[in-house]
Structure formats: C-alpha cells, structure tokens
mmCIF file of C-alpha atoms in Angstrom:
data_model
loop_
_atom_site.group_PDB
_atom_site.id
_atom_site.type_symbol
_atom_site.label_atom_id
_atom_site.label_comp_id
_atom_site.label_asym_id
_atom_site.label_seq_id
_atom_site.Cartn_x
_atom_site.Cartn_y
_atom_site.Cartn_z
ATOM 1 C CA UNK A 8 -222.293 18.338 2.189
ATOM 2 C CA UNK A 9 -218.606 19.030 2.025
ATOM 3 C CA UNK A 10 -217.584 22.363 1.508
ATOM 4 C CA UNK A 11 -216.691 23.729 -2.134
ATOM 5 C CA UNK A 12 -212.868 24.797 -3.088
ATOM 6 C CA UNK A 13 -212.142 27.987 -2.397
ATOM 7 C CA UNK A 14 -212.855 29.855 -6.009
ATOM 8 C CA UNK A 15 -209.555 31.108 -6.312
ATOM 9 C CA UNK A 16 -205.671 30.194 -5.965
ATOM 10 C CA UNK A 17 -203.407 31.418 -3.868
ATOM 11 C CA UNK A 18 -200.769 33.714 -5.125
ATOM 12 C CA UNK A 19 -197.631 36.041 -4.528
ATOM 13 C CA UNK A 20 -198.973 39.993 -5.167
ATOM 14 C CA UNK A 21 -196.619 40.356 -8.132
ATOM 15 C CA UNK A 22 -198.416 37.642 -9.856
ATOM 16 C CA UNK A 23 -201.338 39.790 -9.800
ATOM 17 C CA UNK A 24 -200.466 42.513 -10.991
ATOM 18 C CA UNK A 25 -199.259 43.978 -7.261
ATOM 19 C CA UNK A 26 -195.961 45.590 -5.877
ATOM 20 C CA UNK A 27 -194.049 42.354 -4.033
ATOM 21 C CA UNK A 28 -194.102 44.488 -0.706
ATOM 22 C CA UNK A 29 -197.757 44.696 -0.830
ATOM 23 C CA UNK A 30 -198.101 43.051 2.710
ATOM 24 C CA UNK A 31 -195.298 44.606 3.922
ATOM 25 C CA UNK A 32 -196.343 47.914 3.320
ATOM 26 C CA UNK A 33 -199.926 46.729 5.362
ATOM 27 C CA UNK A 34 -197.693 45.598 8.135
ATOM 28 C CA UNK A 35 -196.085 48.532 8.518
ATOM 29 C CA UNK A 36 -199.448 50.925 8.370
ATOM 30 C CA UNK A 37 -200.665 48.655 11.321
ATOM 31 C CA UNK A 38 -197.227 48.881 12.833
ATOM 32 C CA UNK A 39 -197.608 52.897 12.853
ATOM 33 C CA UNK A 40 -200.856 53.210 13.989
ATOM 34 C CA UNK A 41 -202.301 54.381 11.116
ATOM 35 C CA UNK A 42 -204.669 51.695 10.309
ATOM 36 C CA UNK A 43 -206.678 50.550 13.248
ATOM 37 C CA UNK A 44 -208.505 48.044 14.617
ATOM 38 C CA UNK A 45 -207.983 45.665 11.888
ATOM 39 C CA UNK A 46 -209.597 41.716 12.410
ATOM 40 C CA UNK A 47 -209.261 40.839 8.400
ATOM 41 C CA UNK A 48 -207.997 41.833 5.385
ATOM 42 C CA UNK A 49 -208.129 39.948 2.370
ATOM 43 C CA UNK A 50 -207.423 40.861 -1.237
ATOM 44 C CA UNK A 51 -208.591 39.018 -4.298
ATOM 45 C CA UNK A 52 -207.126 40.266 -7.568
ATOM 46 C CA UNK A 53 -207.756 38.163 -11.539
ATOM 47 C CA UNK A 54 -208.726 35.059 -9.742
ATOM 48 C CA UNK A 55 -205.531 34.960 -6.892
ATOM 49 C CA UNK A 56 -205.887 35.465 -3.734
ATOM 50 C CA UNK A 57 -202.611 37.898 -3.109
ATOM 51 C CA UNK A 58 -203.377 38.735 0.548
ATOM 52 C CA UNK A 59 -204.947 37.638 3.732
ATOM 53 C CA UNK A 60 -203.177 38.669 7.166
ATOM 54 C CA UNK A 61 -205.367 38.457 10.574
ATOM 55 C CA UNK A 62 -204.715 40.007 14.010
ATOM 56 C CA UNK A 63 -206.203 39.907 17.496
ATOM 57 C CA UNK A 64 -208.429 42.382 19.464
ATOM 58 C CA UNK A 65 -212.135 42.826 21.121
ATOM 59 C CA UNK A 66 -214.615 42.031 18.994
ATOM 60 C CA UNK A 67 -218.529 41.394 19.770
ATOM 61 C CA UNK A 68 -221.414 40.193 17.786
ATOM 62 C CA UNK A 69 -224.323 42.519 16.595
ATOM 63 C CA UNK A 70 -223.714 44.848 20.375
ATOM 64 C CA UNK A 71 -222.818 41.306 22.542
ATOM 65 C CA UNK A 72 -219.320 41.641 24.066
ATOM 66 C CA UNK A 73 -217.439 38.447 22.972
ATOM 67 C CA UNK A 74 -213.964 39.579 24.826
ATOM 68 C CA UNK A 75 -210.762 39.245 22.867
ATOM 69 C CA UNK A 76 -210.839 37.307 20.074
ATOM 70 C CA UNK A 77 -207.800 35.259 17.658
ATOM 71 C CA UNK A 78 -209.634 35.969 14.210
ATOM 72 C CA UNK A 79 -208.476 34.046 11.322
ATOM 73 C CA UNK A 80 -210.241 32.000 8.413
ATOM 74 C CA UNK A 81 -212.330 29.907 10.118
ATOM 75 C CA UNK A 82 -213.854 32.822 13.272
ATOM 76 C CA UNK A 83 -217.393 34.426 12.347
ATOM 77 C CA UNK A 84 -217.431 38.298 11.854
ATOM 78 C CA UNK A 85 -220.128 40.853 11.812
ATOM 79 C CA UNK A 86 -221.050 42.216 8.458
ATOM 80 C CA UNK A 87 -223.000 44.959 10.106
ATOM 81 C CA UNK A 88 -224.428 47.242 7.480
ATOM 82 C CA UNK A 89 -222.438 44.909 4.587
ATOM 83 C CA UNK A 90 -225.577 42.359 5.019
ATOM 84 C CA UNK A 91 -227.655 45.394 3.424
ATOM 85 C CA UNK A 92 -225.824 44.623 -0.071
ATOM 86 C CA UNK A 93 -226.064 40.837 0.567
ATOM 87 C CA UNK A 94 -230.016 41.565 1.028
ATOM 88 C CA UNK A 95 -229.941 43.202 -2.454
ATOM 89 C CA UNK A 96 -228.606 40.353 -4.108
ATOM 90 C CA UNK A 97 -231.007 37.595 -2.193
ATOM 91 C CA UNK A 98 -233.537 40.246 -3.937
ATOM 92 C CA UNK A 99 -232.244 40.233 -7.256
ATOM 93 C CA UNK A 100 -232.216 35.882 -6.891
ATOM 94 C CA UNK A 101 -235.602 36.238 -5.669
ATOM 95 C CA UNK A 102 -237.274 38.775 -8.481
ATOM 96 C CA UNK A 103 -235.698 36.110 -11.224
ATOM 97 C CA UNK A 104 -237.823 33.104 -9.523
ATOM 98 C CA UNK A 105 -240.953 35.493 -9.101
ATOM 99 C CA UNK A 106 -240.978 35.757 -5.773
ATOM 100 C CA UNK A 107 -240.812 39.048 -5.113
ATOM 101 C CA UNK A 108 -242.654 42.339 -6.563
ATOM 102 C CA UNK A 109 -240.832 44.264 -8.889
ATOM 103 C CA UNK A 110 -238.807 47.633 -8.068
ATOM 104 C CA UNK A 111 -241.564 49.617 -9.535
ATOM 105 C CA UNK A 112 -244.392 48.068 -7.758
ATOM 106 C CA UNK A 113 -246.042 50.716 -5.213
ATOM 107 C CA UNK A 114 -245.115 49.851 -1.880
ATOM 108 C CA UNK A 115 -247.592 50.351 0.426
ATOM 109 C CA UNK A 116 -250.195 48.104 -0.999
ATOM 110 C CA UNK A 117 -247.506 45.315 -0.276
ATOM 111 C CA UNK A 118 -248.123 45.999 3.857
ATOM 112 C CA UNK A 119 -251.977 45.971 3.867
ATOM 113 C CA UNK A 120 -251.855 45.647 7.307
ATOM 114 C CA UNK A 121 -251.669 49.437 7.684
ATOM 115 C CA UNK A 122 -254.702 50.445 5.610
ATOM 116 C CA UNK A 123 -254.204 54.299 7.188
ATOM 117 C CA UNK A 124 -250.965 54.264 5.606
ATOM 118 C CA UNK A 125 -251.970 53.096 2.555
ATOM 119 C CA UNK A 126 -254.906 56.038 2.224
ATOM 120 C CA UNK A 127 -252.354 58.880 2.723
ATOM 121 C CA UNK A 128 -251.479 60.542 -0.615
ATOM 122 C CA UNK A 129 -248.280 62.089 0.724
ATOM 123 C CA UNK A 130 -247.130 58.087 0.898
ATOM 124 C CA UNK A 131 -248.640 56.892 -2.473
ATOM 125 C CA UNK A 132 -245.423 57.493 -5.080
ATOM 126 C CA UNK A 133 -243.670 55.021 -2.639
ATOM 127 C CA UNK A 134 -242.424 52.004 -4.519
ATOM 128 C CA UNK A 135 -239.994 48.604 -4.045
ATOM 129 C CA UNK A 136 -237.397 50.827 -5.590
ATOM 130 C CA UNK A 137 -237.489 53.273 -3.655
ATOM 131 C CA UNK A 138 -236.689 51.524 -0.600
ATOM 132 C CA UNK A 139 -234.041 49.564 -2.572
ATOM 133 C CA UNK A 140 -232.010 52.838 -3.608
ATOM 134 C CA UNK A 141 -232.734 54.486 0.156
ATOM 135 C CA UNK A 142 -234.858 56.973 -1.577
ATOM 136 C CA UNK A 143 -238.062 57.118 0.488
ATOM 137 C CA UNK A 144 -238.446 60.529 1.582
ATOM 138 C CA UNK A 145 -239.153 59.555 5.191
ATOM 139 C CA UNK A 146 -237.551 60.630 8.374
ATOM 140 C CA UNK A 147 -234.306 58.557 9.464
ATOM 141 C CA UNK A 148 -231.517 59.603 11.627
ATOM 142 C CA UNK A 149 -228.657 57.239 11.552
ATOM 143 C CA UNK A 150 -226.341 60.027 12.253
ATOM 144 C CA UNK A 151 -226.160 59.491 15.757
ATOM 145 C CA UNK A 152 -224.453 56.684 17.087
ATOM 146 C CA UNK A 153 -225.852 53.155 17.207
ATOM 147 C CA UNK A 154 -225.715 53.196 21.206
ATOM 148 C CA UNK A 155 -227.665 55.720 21.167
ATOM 149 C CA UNK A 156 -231.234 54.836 21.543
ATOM 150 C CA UNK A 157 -232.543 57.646 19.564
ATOM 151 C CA UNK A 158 -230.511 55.611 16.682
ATOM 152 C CA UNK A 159 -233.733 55.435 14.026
ATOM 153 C CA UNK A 160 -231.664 51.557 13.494
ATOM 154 C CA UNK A 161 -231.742 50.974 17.176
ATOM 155 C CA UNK A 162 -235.141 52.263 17.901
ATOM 156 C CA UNK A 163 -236.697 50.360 15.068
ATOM 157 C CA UNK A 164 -235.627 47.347 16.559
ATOM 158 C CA UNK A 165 -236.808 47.988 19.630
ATOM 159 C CA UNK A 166 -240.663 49.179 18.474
ATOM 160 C CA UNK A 167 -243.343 46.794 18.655
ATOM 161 C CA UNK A 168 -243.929 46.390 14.776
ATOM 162 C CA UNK A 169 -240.805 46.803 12.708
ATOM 163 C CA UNK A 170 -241.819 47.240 9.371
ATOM 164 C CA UNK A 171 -245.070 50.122 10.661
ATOM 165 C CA UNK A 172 -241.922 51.780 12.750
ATOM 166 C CA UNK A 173 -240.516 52.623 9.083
ATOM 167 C CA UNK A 174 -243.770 53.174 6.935
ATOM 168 C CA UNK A 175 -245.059 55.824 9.111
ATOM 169 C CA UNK A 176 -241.836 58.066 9.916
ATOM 170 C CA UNK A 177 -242.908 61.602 8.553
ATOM 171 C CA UNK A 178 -242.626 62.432 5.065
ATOM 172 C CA UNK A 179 -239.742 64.634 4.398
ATOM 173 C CA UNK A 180 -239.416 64.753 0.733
ATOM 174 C CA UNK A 181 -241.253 63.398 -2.234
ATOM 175 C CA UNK A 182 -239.675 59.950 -3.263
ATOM 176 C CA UNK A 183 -237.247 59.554 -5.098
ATOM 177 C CA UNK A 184 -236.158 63.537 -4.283
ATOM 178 C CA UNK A 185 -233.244 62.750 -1.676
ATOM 179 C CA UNK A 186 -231.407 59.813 -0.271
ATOM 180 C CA UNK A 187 -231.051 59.306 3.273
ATOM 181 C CA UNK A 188 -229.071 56.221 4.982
ATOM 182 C CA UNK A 189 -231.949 53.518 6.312
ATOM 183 C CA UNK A 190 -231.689 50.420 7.442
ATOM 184 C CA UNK A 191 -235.618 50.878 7.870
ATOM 185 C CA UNK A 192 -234.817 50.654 3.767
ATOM 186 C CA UNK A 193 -233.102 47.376 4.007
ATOM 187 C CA UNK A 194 -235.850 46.117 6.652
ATOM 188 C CA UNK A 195 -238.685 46.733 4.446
ATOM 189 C CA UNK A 196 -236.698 44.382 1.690
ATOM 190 C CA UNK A 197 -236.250 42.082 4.154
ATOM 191 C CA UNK A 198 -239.750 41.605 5.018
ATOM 192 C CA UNK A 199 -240.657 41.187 1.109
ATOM 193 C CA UNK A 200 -237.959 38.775 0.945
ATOM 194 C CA UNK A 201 -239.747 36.829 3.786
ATOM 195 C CA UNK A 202 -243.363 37.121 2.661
ATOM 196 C CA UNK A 203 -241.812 36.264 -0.925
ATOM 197 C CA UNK A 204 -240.155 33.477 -0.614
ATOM 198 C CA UNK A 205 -242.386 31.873 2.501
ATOM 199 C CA UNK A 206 -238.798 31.778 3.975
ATOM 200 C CA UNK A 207 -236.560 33.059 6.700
ATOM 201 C CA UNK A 208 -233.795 35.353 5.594
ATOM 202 C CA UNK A 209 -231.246 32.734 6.540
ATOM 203 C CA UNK A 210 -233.258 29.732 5.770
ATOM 204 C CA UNK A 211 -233.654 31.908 1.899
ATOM 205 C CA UNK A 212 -229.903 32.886 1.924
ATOM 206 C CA UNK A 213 -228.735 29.355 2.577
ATOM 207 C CA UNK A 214 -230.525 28.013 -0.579
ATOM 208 C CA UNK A 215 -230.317 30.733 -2.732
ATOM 209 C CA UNK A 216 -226.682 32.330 -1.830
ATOM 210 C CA UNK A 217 -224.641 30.720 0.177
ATOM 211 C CA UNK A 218 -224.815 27.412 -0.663
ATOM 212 C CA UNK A 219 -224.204 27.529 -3.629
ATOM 213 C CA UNK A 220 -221.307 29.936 -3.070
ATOM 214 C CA UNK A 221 -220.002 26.580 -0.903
ATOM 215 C CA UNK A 222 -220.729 28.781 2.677
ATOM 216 C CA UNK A 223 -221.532 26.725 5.421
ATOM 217 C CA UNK A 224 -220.740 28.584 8.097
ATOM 218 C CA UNK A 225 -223.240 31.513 9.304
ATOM 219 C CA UNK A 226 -224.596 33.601 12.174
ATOM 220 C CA UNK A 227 -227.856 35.979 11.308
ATOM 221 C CA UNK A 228 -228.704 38.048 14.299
ATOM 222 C CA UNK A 229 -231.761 39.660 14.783
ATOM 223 C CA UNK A 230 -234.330 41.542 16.707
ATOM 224 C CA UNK A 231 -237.656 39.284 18.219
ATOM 225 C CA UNK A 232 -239.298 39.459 14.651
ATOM 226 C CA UNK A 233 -236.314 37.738 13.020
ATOM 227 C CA UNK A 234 -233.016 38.040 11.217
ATOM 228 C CA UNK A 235 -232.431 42.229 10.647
ATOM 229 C CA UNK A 236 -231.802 42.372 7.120
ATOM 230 C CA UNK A 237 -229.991 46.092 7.770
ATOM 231 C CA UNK A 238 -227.046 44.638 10.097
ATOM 232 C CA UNK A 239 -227.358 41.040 11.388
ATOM 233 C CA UNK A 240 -224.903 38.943 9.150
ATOM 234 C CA UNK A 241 -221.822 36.996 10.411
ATOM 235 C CA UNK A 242 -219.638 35.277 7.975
ATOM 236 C CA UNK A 243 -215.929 34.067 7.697
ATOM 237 C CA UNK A 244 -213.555 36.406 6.131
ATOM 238 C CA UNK A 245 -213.038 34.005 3.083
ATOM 239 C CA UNK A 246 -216.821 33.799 2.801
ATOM 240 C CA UNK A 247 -217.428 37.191 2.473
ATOM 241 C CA UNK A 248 -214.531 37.278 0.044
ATOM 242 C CA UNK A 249 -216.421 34.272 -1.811
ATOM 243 C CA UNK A 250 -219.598 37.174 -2.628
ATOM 244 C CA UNK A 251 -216.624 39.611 -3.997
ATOM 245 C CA UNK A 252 -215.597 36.479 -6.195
ATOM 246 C CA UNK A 253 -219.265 36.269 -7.412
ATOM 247 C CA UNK A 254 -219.750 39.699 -8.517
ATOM 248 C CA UNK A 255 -216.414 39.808 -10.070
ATOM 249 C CA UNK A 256 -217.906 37.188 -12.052
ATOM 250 C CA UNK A 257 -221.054 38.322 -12.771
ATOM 251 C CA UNK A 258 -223.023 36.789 -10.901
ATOM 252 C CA UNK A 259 -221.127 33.673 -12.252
ATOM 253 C CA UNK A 260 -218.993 31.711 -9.443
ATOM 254 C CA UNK A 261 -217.726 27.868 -10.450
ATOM 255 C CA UNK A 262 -219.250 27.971 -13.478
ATOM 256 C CA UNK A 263 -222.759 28.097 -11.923
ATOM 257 C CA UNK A 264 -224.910 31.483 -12.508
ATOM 258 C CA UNK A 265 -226.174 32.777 -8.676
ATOM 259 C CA UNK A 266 -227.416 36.256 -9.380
ATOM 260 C CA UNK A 267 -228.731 37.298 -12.659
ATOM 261 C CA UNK A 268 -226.354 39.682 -14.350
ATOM 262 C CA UNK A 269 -229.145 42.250 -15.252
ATOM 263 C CA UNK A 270 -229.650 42.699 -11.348
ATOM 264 C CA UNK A 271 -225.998 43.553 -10.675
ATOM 265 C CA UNK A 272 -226.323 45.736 -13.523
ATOM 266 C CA UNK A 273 -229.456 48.071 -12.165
ATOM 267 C CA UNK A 274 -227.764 47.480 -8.141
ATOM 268 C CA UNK A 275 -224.490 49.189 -10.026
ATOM 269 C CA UNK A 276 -225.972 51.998 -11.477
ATOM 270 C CA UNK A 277 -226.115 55.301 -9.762
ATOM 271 C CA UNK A 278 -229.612 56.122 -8.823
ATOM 272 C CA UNK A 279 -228.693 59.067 -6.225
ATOM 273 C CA UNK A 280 -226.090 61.093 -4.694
ATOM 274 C CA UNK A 281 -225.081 60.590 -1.078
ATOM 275 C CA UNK A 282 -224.115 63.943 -0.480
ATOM 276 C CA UNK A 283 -220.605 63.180 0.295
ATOM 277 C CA UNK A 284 -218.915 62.542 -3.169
ATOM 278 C CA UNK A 285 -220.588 58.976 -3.288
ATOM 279 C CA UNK A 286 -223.412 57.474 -5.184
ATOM 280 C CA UNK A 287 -225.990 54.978 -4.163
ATOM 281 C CA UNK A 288 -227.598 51.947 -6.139
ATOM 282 C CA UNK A 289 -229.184 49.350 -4.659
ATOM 283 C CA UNK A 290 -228.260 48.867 -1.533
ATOM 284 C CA UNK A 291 -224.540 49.377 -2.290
ATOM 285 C CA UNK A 292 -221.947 52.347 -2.400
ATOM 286 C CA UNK A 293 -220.607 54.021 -5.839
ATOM 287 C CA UNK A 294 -217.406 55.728 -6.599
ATOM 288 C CA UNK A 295 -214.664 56.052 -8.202
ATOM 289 C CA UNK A 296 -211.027 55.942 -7.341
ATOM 290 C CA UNK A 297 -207.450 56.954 -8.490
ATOM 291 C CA UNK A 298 -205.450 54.510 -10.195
ATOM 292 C CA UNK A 299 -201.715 54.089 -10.607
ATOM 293 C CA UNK A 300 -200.813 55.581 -13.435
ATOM 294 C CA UNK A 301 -203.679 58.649 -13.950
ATOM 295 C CA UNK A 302 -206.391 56.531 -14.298
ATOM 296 C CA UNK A 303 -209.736 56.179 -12.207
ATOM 297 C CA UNK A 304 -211.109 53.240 -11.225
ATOM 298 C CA UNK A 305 -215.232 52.647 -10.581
ATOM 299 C CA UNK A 306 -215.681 50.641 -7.579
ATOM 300 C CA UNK A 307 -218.665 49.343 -5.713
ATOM 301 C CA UNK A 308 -218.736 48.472 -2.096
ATOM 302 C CA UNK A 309 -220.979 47.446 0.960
ATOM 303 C CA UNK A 310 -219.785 49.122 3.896
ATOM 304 C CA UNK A 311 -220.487 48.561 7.422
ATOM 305 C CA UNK A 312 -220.526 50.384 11.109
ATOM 306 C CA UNK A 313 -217.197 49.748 12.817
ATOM 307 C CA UNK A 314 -215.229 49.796 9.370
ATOM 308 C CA UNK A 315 -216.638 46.344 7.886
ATOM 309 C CA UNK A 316 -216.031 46.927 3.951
ATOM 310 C CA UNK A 317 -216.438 44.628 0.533
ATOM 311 C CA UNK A 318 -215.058 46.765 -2.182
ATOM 312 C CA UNK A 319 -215.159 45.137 -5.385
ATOM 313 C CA UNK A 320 -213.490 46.872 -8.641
ATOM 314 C CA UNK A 321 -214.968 44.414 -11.856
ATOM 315 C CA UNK A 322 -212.910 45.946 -14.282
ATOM 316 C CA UNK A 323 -209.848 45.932 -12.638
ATOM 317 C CA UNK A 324 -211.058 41.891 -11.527
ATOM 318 C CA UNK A 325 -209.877 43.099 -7.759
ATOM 319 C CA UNK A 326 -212.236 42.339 -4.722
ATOM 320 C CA UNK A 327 -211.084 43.890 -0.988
ATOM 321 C CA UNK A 328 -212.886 42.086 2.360
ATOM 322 C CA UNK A 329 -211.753 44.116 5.610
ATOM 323 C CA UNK A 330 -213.195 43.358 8.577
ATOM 324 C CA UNK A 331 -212.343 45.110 12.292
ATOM 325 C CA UNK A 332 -213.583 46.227 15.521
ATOM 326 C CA UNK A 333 -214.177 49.867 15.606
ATOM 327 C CA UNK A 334 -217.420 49.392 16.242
ATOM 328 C CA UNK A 335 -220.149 52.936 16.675
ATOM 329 C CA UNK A 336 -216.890 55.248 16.153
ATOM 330 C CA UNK A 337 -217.535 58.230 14.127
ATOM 331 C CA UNK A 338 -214.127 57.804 12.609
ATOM 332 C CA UNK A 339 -214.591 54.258 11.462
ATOM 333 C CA UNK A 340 -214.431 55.176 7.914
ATOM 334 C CA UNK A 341 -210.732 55.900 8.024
ATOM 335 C CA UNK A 342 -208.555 52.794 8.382
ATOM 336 C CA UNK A 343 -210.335 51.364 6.079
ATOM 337 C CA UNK A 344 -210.696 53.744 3.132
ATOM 338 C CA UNK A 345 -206.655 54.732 3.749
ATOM 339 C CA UNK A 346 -206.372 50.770 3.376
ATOM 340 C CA UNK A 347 -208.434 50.953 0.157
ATOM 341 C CA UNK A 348 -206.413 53.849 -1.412
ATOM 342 C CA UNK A 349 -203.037 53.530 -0.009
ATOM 343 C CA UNK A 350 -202.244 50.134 0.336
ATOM 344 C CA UNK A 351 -203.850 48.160 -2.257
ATOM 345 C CA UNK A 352 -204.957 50.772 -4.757
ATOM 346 C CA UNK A 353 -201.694 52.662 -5.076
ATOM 347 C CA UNK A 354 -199.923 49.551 -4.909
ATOM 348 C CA UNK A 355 -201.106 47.935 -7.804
ATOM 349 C CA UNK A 356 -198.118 47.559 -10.962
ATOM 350 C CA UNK A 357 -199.458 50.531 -13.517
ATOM 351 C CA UNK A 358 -198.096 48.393 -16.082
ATOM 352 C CA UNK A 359 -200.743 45.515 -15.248
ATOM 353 C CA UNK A 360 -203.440 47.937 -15.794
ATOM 354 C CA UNK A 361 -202.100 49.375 -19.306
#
C-alpha cells in the first residue's frame, strides 16, 4: 500500500494569511534562547502547509535514551500525553460501529472482574464519560514528575493489574464534581477500546485511523499489558499534522469521513474547568486565545509531557504540530505556548481574519 499525498500543499506564509517573516521570526526565538528544545514545528493554515523547520538534540522514546537525534519528516516522535486525544477519537470511530459502550454507560459493571468494586456505592455514579472528561473523583497525582515513581502514571504501569490500579484509588469527590489530570482516565478507555473492538490499540488505530489518514509509519509503546493508551504513541511530524488536517475537516480528510462529526462536537465542548484558565472535553484541552486584531480565537489542543502539542483552531482553518525534548521538566509548557501565541498567533495578517 503506497502512502497517500500529503492532504495539503505547500505554501509561502503570506499565502495563508501569515506575515512573510513568519519563519524568520521562529528562527530568531530559537536563536535567543527563548524557545527551547524544539525537534518539530509545523504549521498548517486553509489547506497550506506555511511552515515546517526541524533541528537536532537528545531525544528518547517513552523514558529509553535514543542519544542525539537529526529529526526531520521521516524520524518517529513521542506523542506522550498527545496519544490521550488520539485515544478519544479511536473512541468516537469505535462508538459509531458499536463497539464500544456509550459515555453514559456506568462504568464499573464494564470491569466485572472486580466484583468488590462494583458493590461499593461511593463508586456507583461512575460512568464511560466520566473517565473520558477526567472527571472520576478518584485519587491521581500527576503533579510530580514522571521519574518519580510515586508518579500515579508511572506507578500504574508498574502495578500488577492496570486497569484495578485505577478503579480502586480512593474516592475523593463525587463524579463528575472535579477534574483531575489521569492517564489512569485514558487507560480505562483504552482497555474498552481493546475489549470493544477484540483489537490491539495499534492493530485498532491502524484500521480505523491511520490508515486511512495514509500513516504508515508508527511506534506504540507500552507497559507488559500492552500499548498505554495515556502516553505511548510515536508518529512522524507530518503524521501528526495529518490528525490536525482531519479535525480541521471535520472529521473529513480526502474526501473520506474518519471520525463522526457529532463526536468531535461532544470531545469540543467544555465539560470542566482545569483550574488553570483551561477547560477539558474529552480527552483534549479548551481555550481561547488572542487574535490579531482584538479578536479571540477558540482553540483545542492535545498536549504532551516534554512540550509535545497539536493545537488546532477550526475556525480560523489553522492546525500547529510541535514536537521537542524537554522531557519531565516542570517548565515544559513554555516554549511551546510562547510559540503558540507569539509566533504563529500574533503573526497571522488581521486582515485575513476580517
């Protein structure tokens, strides 16, 4: 099977609606150390692709040291936490073929293999949704670092049973009541997806996603149970541009429908606050996001430990893949949300948004 055009063409910024200097302005943000640890960045804007620069450094795959590393188009990258949002859309695929319980089915009777869980009434309200919008009300600490074995993340992977590691962490609010970061969340999914579909996450991604997206090329690490839904993706840069192409289509990429548009829909909506000026749907980031010319723009984005980001802006038809190597650093967040804002958003023409 030969692999599919890229769904775009390839374009000078100003065509898109951009500043001309657009990459210049990146180069020289790199240049002054103000955004760092860049592998990738890619920017997709109305169908053009108006920038994709690549750089050099120490990478490693899902904690493995691989050394210093050339990246460019055709080099695997960790997704980290970005495979959470890619596991919300193999979901939303699945739920359309009936493969998979609905978000308001009650959770716990989907894991009958813990029938002590199952009897406790403080656990009962828990549903598919709730573990889709990170909403559970149960213990999780991903606070600390993820080389710290304390990590909820780390030590999940490292218990015997994965999914009875999550179920039975205490019950700190009713569900629904507060969000709390999880990949024990994204794990739970996971397993659904497996049970669902009689399929491994990869072997169910390839045939449902990313063939059909025209990606070929694709690492899924995981722990001894399988692929780890919450962090274990590799793809190329341009591939994980390719799911930014989808959603600013619709779920609609070459003409072909992938994800049904009412699922992108409900995974877009806000369903809780984050606490830090974000919202949460499922399985991705909310916000918003000043505009040139006084305007705000509504964004949605996977983000991932070590400053992995796909920010996609549908209105605006503008989809951002950054990947780098800042990998457990409590300041990862920075390059690439000044990247975000100060490079590409406040470099867009405000008289292509009018």
């Amino acid at each position: 099977m030969s692999r599919s055009p890229e769904p775009w063409i390839v374009a000078a910024p100003e065509e898109a609606g951009f500043r001309p200097d657009l990459a210049a302005k990146l180069e020289a943000g790199v240049a002054s150390g103000l955004l760092r640890d860049l592998h990738a960045v890619l920017v997709l804007k109305d169908g053009r692709l108006v920038l994709e620069r690549y750089w050099s450094g120490p990478d490693e795959a899902w904690g493995r040291p691989l050394g210093e590393v050339a990246f460019g188009s055709a080099v695997l990258h960790d997704l980290r936490s970005v495979t959470k949002s890619v596991v919300g859309l193999l979901y939303g695929i699945a739920l359309e073929q009936g493969l998979v319980p609905p978000p308001e089915a009650p959770l716990l009777a989907l894991f009958p293999e813990y029938p002590d869980l199952l009897a406790d009434p403080a656990r009962a309200g828990l549903t598919v949704g709730h573990a889709l919008t990170m909403t559970l009300g149960l213990d999780w600490d991903e606070q600390r670092s993820y080389a710290d074995p304390e990590n909820s993340e780390i030590a999940m992977e490292r218990a015997p049973d994965r999914f009875r590691f999550v179920l039975e962490r205490p019950v700190v609010a009713a569900p629904g009541a507060r969000w709390t970061y999880s990949g024990g969340a994204t794990a739970l999914i996971g397993g659904l997806l497996v049970r669902g579909t009689g399929r491994s996450l990869p072997d169910f991604g390839r045939e449902a996603l990313f063939e059909p997206l025209g990606i070929q090329d694709l690492e899924w690490n995981g722990g001894w149970d399988g692929a780890s839904a919450a962090s274990g993706l590799r793809l190329r840069p341009r591939d994980l541009l390719r799911i930014g192409a989808l959603i600013l289509g619709g779920g609609v990429l070459g003409g072909r429908r992938i994800v049904p548009s009412a699922w992108l829909d409900a995974s877009f909506a806000p369903a809780a606050a984050t606490g830090d000026g974000l919202e949460y749907g499922r399985f991705w980031f909310l916000g918003q996001a000043p505009l040139p010319g006084g305007r705000n723009g509504r964004w949605a984005a996977g983000f991932g430990n070590g400053g992995q980001r796909l920010w996609v802006m549908p209105e605006q038809g503008l989809a951002v893949a950054i990947l780098s190597g800042r990998y457990n650093a409590a300041d990862a967040w920075v390059t690439p949300t000044r990247l975000w804002r100060e490079i590409v958003l406040a470099n867009l023409d405000p008289g292509a948004l009018a």
